GROMACS .gro file of C-alpha atoms in nm:
model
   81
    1UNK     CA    1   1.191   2.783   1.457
    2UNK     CA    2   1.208   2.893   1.814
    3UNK     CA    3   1.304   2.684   2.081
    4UNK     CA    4   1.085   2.682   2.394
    5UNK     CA    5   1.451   2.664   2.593
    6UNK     CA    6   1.537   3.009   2.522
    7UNK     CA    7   1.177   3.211   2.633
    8UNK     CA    8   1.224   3.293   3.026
    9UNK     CA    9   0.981   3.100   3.259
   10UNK     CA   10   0.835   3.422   3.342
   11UNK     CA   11   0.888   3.805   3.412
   12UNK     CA   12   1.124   3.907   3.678
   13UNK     CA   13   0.985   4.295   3.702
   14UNK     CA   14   0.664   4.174   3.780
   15UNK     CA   15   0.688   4.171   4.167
   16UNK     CA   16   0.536   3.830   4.312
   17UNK     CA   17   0.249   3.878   4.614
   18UNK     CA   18   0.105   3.604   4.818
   19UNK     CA   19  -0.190   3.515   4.834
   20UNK     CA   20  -0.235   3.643   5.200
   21UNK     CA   21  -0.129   3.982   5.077
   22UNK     CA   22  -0.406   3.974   4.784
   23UNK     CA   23  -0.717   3.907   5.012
   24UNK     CA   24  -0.555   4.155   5.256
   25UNK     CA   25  -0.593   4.433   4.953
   26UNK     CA   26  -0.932   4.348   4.891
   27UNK     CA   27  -1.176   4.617   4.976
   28UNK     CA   28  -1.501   4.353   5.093
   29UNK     CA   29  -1.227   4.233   5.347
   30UNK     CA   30  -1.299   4.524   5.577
   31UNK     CA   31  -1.702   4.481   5.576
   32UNK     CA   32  -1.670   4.147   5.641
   33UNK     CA   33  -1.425   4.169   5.891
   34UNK     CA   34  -1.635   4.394   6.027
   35UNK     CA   35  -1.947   4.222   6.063
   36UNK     CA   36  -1.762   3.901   6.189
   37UNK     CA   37  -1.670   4.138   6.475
   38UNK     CA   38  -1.966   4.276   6.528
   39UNK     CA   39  -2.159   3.927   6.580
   40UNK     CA   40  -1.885   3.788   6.795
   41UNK     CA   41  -1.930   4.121   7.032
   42UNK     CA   42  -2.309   4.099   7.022
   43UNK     CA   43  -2.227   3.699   7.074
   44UNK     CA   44  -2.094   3.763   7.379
   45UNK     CA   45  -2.251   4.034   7.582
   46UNK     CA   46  -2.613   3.964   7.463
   47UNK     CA   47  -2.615   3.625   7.374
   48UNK     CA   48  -2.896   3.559   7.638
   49UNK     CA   49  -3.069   3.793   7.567
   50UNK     CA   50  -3.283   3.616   7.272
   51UNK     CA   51  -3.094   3.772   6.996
   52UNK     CA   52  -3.009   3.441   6.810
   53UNK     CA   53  -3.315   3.248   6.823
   54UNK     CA   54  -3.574   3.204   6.573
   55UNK     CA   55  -3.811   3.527   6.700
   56UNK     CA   56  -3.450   3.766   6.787
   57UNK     CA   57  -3.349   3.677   6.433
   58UNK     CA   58  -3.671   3.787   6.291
   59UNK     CA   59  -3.711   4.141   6.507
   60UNK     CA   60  -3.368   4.223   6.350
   61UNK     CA   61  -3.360   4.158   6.008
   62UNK     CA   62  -3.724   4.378   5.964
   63UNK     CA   63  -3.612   4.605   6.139
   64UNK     CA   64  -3.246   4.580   5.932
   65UNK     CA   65  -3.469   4.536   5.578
   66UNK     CA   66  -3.626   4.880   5.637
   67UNK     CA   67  -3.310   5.033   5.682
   68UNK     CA   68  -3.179   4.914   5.378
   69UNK     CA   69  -3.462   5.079   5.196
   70UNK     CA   70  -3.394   5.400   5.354
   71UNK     CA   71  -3.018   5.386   5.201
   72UNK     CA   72  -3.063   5.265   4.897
   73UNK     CA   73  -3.270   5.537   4.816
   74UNK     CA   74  -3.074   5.779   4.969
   75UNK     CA   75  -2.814   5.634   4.790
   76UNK     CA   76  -2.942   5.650   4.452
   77UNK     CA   77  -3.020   6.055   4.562
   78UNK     CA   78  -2.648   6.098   4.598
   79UNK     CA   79  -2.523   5.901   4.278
   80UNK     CA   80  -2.814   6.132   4.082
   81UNK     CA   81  -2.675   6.461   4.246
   0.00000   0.00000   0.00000
């Protein structure tokens, strides 16, 4: 029989990342950084304007919803060719 004494503890050509450097090569990372960014701006040069209360919230995401219709179609047109 084998002894468990002899296997290495692991690989050495497998090159070790941290985990820093594995959310940094996620692709989602940019979109979200993204929209973090974009709030903060909108944050601070309209935030009195009534863009983060109940009614703002509302006039955005309609108008935002019939967007997304718009590319998802036009996305499923480009994925059909």
């Amino acid at each position: 029989m084998s002894d468990m004494a002899d296997a290495p503890a692991s690989d050495e050509r497998i090159k070790q990342t941290s985990a820093l450097r594995k959310a940094l090569i996620r692709p989602e990372l940019g979109g979200i950084c993204g929209t973090v960014i974009v709030f903060v701006l909108f944050a601070i040069f309209a935030g009195d304007s009534g863009m983060f209360n109940s009614q703002g919230i509302l006039n955005w995401s309609i108008v935002s919803a019939q967007f997304m219709i718009i590319a998802v179609g036009a996305c499923l047109l480009m994925i059909a060719g």
